[in-house]
XYZ file of C-alpha atoms in Angstrom:
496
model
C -28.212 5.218 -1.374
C -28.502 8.372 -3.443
C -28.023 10.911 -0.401
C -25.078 8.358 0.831
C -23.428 8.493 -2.469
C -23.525 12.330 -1.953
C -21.879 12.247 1.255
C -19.145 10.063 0.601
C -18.323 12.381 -2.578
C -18.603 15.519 -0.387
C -16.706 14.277 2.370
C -13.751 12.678 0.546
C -14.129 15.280 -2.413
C -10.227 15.815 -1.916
C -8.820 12.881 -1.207
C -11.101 11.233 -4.618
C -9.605 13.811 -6.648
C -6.017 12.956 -5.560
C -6.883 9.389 -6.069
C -7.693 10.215 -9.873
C -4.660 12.790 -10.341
C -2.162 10.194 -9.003
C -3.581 7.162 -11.258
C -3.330 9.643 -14.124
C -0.273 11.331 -13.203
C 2.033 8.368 -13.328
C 1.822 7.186 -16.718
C 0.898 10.618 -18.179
C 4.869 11.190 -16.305
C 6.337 8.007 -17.581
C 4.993 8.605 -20.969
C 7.064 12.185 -20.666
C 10.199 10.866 -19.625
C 10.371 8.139 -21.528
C 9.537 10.168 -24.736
C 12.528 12.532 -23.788
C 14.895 9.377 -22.649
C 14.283 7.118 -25.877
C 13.127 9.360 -28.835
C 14.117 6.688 -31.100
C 14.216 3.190 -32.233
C 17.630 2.174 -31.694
C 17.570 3.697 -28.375
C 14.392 2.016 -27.483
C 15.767 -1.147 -28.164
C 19.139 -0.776 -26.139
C 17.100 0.700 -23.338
C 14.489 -2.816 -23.518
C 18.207 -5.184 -23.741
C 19.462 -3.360 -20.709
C 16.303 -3.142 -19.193
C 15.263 -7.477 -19.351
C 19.240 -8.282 -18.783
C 18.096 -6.842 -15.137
C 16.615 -9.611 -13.642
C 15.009 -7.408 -11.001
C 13.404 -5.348 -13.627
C 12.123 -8.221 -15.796
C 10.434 -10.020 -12.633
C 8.630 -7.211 -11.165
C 7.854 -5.647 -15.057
C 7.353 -8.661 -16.963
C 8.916 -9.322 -20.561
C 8.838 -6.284 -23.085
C 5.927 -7.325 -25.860
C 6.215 -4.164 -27.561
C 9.445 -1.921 -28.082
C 7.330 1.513 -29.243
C 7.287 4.098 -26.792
C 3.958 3.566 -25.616
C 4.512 -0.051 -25.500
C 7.255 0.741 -23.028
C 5.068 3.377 -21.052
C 2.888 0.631 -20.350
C 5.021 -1.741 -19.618
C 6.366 0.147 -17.215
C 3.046 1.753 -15.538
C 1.207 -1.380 -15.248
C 2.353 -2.704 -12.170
C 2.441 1.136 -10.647
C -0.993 1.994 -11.889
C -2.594 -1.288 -10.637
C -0.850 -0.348 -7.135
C -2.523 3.489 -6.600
C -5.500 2.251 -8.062
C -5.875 -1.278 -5.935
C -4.144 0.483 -2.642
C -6.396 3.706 -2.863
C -9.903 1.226 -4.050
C -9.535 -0.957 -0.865
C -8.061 1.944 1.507
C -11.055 3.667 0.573
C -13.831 0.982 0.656
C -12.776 0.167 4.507
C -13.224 3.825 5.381
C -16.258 4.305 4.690
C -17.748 0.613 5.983
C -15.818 -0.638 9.066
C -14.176 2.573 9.969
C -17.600 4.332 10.187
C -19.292 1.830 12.519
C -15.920 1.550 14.597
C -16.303 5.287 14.886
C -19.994 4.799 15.903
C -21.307 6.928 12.611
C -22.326 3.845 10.515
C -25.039 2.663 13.462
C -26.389 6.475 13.249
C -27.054 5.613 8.994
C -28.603 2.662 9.883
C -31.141 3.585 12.523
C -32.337 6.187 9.750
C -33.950 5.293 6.037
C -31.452 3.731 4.750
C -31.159 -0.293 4.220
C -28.392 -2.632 5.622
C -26.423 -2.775 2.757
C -26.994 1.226 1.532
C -23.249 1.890 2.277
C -21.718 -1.164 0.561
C -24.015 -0.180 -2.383
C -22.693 3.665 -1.946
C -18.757 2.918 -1.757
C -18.991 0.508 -4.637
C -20.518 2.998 -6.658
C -18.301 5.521 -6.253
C -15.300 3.589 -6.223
C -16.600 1.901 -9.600
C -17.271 5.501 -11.137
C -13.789 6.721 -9.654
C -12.058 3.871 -11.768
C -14.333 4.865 -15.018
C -12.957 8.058 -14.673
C -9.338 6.822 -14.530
C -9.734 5.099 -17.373
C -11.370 7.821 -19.275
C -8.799 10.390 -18.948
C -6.049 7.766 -19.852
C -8.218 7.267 -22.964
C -7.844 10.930 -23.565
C -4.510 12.430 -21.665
C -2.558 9.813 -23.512
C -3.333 9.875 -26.621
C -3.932 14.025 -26.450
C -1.268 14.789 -24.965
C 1.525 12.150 -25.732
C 0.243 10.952 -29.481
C -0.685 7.898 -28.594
C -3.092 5.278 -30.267
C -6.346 5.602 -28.589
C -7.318 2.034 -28.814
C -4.271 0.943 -26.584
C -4.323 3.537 -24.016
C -8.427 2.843 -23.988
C -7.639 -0.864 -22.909
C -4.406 0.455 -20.384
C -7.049 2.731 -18.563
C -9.937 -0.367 -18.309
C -7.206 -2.568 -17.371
C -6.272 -0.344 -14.026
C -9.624 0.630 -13.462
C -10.809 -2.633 -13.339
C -7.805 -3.330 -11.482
C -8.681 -0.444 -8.865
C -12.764 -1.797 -8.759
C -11.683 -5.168 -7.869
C -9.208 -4.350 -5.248
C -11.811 -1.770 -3.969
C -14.493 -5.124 -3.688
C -11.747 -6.796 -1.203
C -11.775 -3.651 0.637
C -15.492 -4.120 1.086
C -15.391 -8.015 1.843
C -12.597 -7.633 4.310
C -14.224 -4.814 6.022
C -17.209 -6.928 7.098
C -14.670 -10.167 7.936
C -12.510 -8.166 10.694
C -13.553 -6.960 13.557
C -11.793 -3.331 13.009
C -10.345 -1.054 10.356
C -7.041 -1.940 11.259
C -7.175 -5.221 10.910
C -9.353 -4.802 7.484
C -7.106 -2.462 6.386
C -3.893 -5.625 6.945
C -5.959 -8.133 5.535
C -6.745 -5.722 2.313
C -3.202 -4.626 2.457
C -2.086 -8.624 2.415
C -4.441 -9.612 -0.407
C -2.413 -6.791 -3.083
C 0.562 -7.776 -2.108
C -0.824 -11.360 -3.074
C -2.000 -10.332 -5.797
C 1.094 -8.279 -7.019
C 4.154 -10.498 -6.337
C 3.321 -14.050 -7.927
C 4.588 -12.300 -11.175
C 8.027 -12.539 -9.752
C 8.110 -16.226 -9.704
C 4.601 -17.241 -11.229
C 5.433 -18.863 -15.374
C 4.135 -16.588 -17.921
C 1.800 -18.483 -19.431
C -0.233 -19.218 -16.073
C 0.363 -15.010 -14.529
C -3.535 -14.104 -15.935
C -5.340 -15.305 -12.678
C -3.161 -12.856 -10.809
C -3.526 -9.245 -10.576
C 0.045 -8.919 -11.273
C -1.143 -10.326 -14.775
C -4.238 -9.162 -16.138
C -1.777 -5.960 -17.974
C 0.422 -8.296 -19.163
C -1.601 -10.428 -20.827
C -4.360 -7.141 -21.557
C -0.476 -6.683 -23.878
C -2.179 -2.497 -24.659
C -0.685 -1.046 -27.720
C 0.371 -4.173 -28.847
C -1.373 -7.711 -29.828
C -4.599 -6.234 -27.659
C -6.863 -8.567 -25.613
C -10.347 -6.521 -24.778
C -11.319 -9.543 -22.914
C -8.850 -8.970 -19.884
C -10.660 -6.386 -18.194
C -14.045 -8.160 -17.986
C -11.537 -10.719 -15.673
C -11.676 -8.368 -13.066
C -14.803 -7.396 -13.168
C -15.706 -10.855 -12.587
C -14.324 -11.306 -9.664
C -15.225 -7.693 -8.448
C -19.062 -8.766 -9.006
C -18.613 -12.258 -7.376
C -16.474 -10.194 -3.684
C -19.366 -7.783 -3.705
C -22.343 -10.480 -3.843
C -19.982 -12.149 -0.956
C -19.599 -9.077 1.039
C -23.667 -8.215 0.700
C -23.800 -11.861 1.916
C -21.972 -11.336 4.659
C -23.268 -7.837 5.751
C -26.806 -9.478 6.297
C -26.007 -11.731 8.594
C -23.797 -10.265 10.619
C -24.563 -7.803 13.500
C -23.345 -4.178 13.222
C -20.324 -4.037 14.458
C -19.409 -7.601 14.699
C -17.415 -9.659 12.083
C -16.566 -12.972 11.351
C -12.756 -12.481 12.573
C -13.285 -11.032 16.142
C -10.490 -9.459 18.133
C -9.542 -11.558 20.988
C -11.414 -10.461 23.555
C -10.400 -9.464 27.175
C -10.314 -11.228 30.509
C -13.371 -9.985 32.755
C -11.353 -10.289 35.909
C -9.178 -7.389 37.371
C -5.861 -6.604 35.942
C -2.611 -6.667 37.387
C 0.163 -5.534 36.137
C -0.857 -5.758 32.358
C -2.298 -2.558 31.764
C -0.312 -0.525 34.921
C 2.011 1.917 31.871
C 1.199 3.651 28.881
C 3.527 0.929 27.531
C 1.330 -1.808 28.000
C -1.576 -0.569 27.075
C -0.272 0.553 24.155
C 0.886 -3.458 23.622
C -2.449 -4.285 24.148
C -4.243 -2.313 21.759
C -1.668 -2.885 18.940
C 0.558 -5.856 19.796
C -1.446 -8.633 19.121
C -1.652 -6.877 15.278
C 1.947 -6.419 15.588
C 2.980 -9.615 16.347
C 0.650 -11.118 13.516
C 2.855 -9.519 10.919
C 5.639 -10.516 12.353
C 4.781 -14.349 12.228
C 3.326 -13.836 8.852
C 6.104 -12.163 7.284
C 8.829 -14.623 8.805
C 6.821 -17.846 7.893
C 6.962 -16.215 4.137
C 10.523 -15.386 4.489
C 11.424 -18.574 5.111
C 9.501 -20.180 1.873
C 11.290 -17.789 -0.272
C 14.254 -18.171 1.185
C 14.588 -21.976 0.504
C 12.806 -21.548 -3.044
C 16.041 -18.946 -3.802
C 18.092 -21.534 -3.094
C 17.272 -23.882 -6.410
C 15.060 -20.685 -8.397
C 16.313 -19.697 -11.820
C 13.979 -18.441 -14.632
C 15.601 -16.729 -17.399
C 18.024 -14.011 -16.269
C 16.057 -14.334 -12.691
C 18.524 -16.533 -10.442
C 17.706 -17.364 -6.603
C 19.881 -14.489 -5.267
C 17.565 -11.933 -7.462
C 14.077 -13.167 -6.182
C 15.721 -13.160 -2.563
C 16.824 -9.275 -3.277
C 13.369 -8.498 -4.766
C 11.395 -9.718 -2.014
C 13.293 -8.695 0.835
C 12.915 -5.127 -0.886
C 9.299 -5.668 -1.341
C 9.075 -7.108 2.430
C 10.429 -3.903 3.504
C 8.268 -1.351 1.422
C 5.422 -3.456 3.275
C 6.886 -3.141 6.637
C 7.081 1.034 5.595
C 3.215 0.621 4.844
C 2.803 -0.944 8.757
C 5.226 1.608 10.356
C 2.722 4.097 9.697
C -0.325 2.299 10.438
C 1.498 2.032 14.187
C 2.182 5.361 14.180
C -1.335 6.267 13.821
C -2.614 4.461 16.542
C -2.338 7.535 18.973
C -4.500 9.581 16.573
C -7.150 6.881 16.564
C -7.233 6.784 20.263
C -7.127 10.461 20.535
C -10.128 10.793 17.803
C -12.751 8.512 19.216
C -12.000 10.196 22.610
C -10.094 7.172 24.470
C -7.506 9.231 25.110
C -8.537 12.141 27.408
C -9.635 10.221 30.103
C -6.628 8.899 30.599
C -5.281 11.829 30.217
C -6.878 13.530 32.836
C -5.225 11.361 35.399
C -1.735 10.977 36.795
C -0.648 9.765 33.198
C 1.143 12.844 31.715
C 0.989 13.449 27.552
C 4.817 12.607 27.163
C 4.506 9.273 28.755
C 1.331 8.382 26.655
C 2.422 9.429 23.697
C 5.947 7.859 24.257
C 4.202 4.182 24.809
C 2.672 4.608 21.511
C 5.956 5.918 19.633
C 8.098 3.011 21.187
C 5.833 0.558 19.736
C 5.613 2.347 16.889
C 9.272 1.713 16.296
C 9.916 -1.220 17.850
C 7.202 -3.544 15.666
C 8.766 -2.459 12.415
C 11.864 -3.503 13.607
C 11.353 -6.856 14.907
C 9.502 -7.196 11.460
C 12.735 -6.645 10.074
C 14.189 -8.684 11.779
C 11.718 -11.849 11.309
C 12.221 -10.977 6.911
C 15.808 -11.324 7.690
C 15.969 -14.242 10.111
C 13.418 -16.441 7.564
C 15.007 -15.758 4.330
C 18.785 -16.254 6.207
C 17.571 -19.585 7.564
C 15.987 -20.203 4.624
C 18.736 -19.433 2.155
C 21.448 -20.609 4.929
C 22.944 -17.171 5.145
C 20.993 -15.538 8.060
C 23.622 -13.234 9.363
C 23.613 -11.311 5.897
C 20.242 -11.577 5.066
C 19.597 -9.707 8.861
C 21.955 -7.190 8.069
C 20.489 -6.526 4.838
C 16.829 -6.482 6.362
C 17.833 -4.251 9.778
C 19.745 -2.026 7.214
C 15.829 -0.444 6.081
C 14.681 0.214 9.990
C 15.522 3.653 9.534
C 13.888 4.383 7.077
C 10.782 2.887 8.368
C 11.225 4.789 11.693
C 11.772 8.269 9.203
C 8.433 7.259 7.971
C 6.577 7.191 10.877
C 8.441 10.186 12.612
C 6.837 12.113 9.573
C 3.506 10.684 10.922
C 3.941 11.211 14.617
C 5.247 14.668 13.815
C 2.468 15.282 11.955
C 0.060 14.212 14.378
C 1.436 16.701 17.055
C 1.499 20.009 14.740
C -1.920 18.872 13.168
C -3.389 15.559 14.190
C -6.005 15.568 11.196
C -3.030 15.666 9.205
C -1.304 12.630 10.079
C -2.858 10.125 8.359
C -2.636 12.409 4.605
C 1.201 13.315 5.706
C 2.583 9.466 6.506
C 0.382 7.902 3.270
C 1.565 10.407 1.098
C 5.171 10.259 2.255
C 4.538 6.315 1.464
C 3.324 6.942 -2.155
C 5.789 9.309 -3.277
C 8.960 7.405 -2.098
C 7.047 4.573 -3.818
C 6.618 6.739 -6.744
C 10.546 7.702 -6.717
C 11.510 3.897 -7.194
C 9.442 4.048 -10.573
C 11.160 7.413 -11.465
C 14.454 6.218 -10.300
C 14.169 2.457 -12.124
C 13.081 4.762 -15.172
C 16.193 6.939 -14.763
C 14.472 10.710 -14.392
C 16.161 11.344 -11.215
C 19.456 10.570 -10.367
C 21.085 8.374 -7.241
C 22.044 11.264 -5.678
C 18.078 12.431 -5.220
C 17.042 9.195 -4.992
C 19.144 8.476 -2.260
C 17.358 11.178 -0.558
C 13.992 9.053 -0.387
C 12.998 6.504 2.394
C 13.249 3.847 -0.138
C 16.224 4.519 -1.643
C 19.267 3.560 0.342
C 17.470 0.204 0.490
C 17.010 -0.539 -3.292
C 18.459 -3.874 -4.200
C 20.333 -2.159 -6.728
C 22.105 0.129 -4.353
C 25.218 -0.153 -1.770
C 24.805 3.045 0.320
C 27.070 2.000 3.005
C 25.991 3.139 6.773
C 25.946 6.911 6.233
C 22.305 7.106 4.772
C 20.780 4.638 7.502
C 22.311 6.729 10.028
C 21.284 9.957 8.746
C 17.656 8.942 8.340
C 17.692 6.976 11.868
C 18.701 10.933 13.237
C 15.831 12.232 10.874
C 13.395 9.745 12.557
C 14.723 11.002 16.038
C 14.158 14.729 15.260
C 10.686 14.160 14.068
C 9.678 11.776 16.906
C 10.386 14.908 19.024
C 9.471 17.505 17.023
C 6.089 15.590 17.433
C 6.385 14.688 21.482
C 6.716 18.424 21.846
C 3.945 19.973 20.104
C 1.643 17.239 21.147
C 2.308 18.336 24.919
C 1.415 22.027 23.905
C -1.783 21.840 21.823
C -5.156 21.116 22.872
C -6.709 17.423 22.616
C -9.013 16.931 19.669
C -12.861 17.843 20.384
């Protein structure tokens, strides 16, 4: 496990310390701004009655326990933190288990010295060490560098990094379930988003079995419960004993949620465009999300319609999830738009390529499915919570009115992946995590609408009325880059 563990660390050596610096980064920024926004008590406390008489704000946030500054830093960075460190845990975990074996490496590690379950042992090590050192440097930027208490921004840091470990488990777990990385990587993908939203519309007293929870009721700086973290730990102990489980009986390769598989007669027809095949490979993933995400629609659109908690009325939760539907949808859009690199990669592409199929036509079936799923996506958020709300031809509008921006995103990515293919997946994740990161900075008012409005995610924010200029402007964006990338892909040379 020991020359596994080595690997992984000198393989990813990059992409682990961006992991850490982003963790870090965000509350070590909050805790700046904030400190410059509110430098004292009155203005804390205006700041905390604007902030809960937002009803958005106090669902996704949670009630204000503590008005001190880094009361209000973690208030404010627990639901982001918990996000880098639970996206980037499972993200990570499914690289380096089911994408390896699709990619043929992970059978080469097992034929040698190494036992069957050497790299769940290996990426649950790291992963766990990763998250100790997130919550070490909190225990020491923050306090160091900001003044505050140790004690509080010791529990913050174990809170995430438990938060990251457990999320990082479910990576593990769902990467021996599916049958591929992609559809690990949904599952894993579905599972935060689980685990995040219920505190929109879960009572306070009963959020701790959520994710969304465990910093709320962890309450750092404030009335402090060390217990919390060991609560994720639990359950990170209990998904890796299931995931061993699994990975013993299974056969490499295999998982307990196969892909459908094919017909063994000839095909007609199916398969006879780029188009198709580029349905085959990805629709039936495509068309999953759709169902899923319109069957939830509907459920919170006819819970909106009787929902009020507080300051949270129906027409809030159905603004807040449609938003949150839609940063999702983002996440998917690039997904889709890697699917040419994956094909490219494992060498699926260039014998197709060799044939009458030219690079513009392959490429193109890829990029119009790559732009049409997200859509229809759209479309399905808007159509369920509009019948469930009873007012479908707004809430369609309002969910249509973010396809641009998730077509910018994954122009980014299939630009990207024509200028420098090994770059695509870095370029449309990272676009992903700073927009992300701009609707924290935004919400905590260190940039301004203007620059906001400049982001993916900002036109779209429930909170904003941009009119039709900014969709249009990113929809041309997304058109640029989708050539930009068609165009450089038919000059370069295929990946060897």
């Amino acid at each position: 496990m020991s020359t596994l563990v080595r690997l992984i660390l000198r393989r990813d050596r990059l992409l682990i310390a961006l992991w850490i610096a982003a963790a870090v980064a965000v509350p070590a920024f909050n805790a700046y701004s904030l400190g410059a926004l509110l430098p004292t008590r009155q203005i804390r406390e205006e700041f905390v009655a604007v902030s809960t008489a937002n009803p958005i704000t106090t669902a996704l946030l949670g009630p204000v326990h503590d008005t001190s500054i880094e009361g209000l830093v973690a208030w404010r960075s627990s639901v982001q933190s918990l996000l880098i460190t639970g996206l980037a845990g499972l993200l990570f975990a499914i690289r380096h288990t089911r994408a390896e074996e699709d990619a043929g490496r992970g059978e080469l590690v097992a034929a040698g010295a190494a036992g069957r379950h050497a790299s769940v042992s290996a990426v649950m090590a790291v992963a766990t060490a990763v998250n100790v050192a997130i919550a070490a440097l909190l225990a020491v930027v923050l306090p160091l560098g900001f003044g505050h208490p140790f004690g509080g921004s010791l529990l913050f840091g174990l809170t995430a990094g438990a938060g990251g470990t457990v999320f990082a488990a479910c990576g593990l777990l769902a990467a021996q379930l599916s049958q591929s990385a992609p559809l690990a990587r949904s599952a894993g993908v579905g599972v935060l988003v689980a685990g995040l939203v219920p505190g929109v519309v879960v009572p306070e007293d009963r959020i701790g079995i959520f994710p969304a929870g465990w910093p709320r009721i962890a309450r750092a700086y404030g009335d402090e419960q060390w217990w919390v973290p060991l609560l994720p730990l639990g359950f990170a102990v209990v998904l890796t004993l299931v995931a061993y489980a699994v990975s013993g009986r299974r056969d490499l390769g295999a998982g307990l949620l196969p892909d459908r598989a094919g017909g063994t007669g000839p095909v007609r027809g199916r398969l006879g465009s780029p188009g198709a095949l580029a349905w085959r490979l990805s629709g039936g993933q495509a068309a999953g999300w759709t169902v899923s995400l319109g069957t939830v629609s509907v459920g919170v659109g006819w819970v909106s319609g009787s929902f009020e908690v507080g300051t949270i009325t129906g027409q809030s939760l159905l603004e807040i999830f449609t938003y949150v539907f839609c940063l999702v949808v983002a996440c998917l859009a690039v997904a889709g738009a890697l699917r040419p690199y994956a094909e490219e990669s494992r060498g699926r592409a260039e014998p197709l390529l060799a044939r009458p199929t030219g690079r513009t036509r392959w490429l193109a079936g890829h990029v119009a499915l790559a732009i049409a799923a997200p859509t229809a996506m759209l479309l399905a958020v808007g159509l369920g919570t509009g019948l469930g709300s009873g007012r479908p031809a707004s809430q369609i509008g309002t969910a249509l009115m973010f396809a641009p921006a998730s077509w910018a995103i994954a122009g980014i990515t299939i630009a990207a992946y024509g200028l420098r293919p090994r770059l695509a997946a870095p370029a449309g994740w990272v676009t992903v995590a700073l927009s992300a990161a701009c609707v924290a900075m935004w919400e905590a008012g260190t940039i301004g609408r203007a620059a906001f409005l400049l982001t993916p995610f900002g036109y779209g924010h429930p909170a904003i009325s941009p009119g039709f200029l900014a969709p249009a402007a990113f929809a041309l964006v997304a058109a640029v880059l989708v050539a930009v990338g068609g165009v450089a892909f038919a000059r370069r040379d295929l990946l060897g």
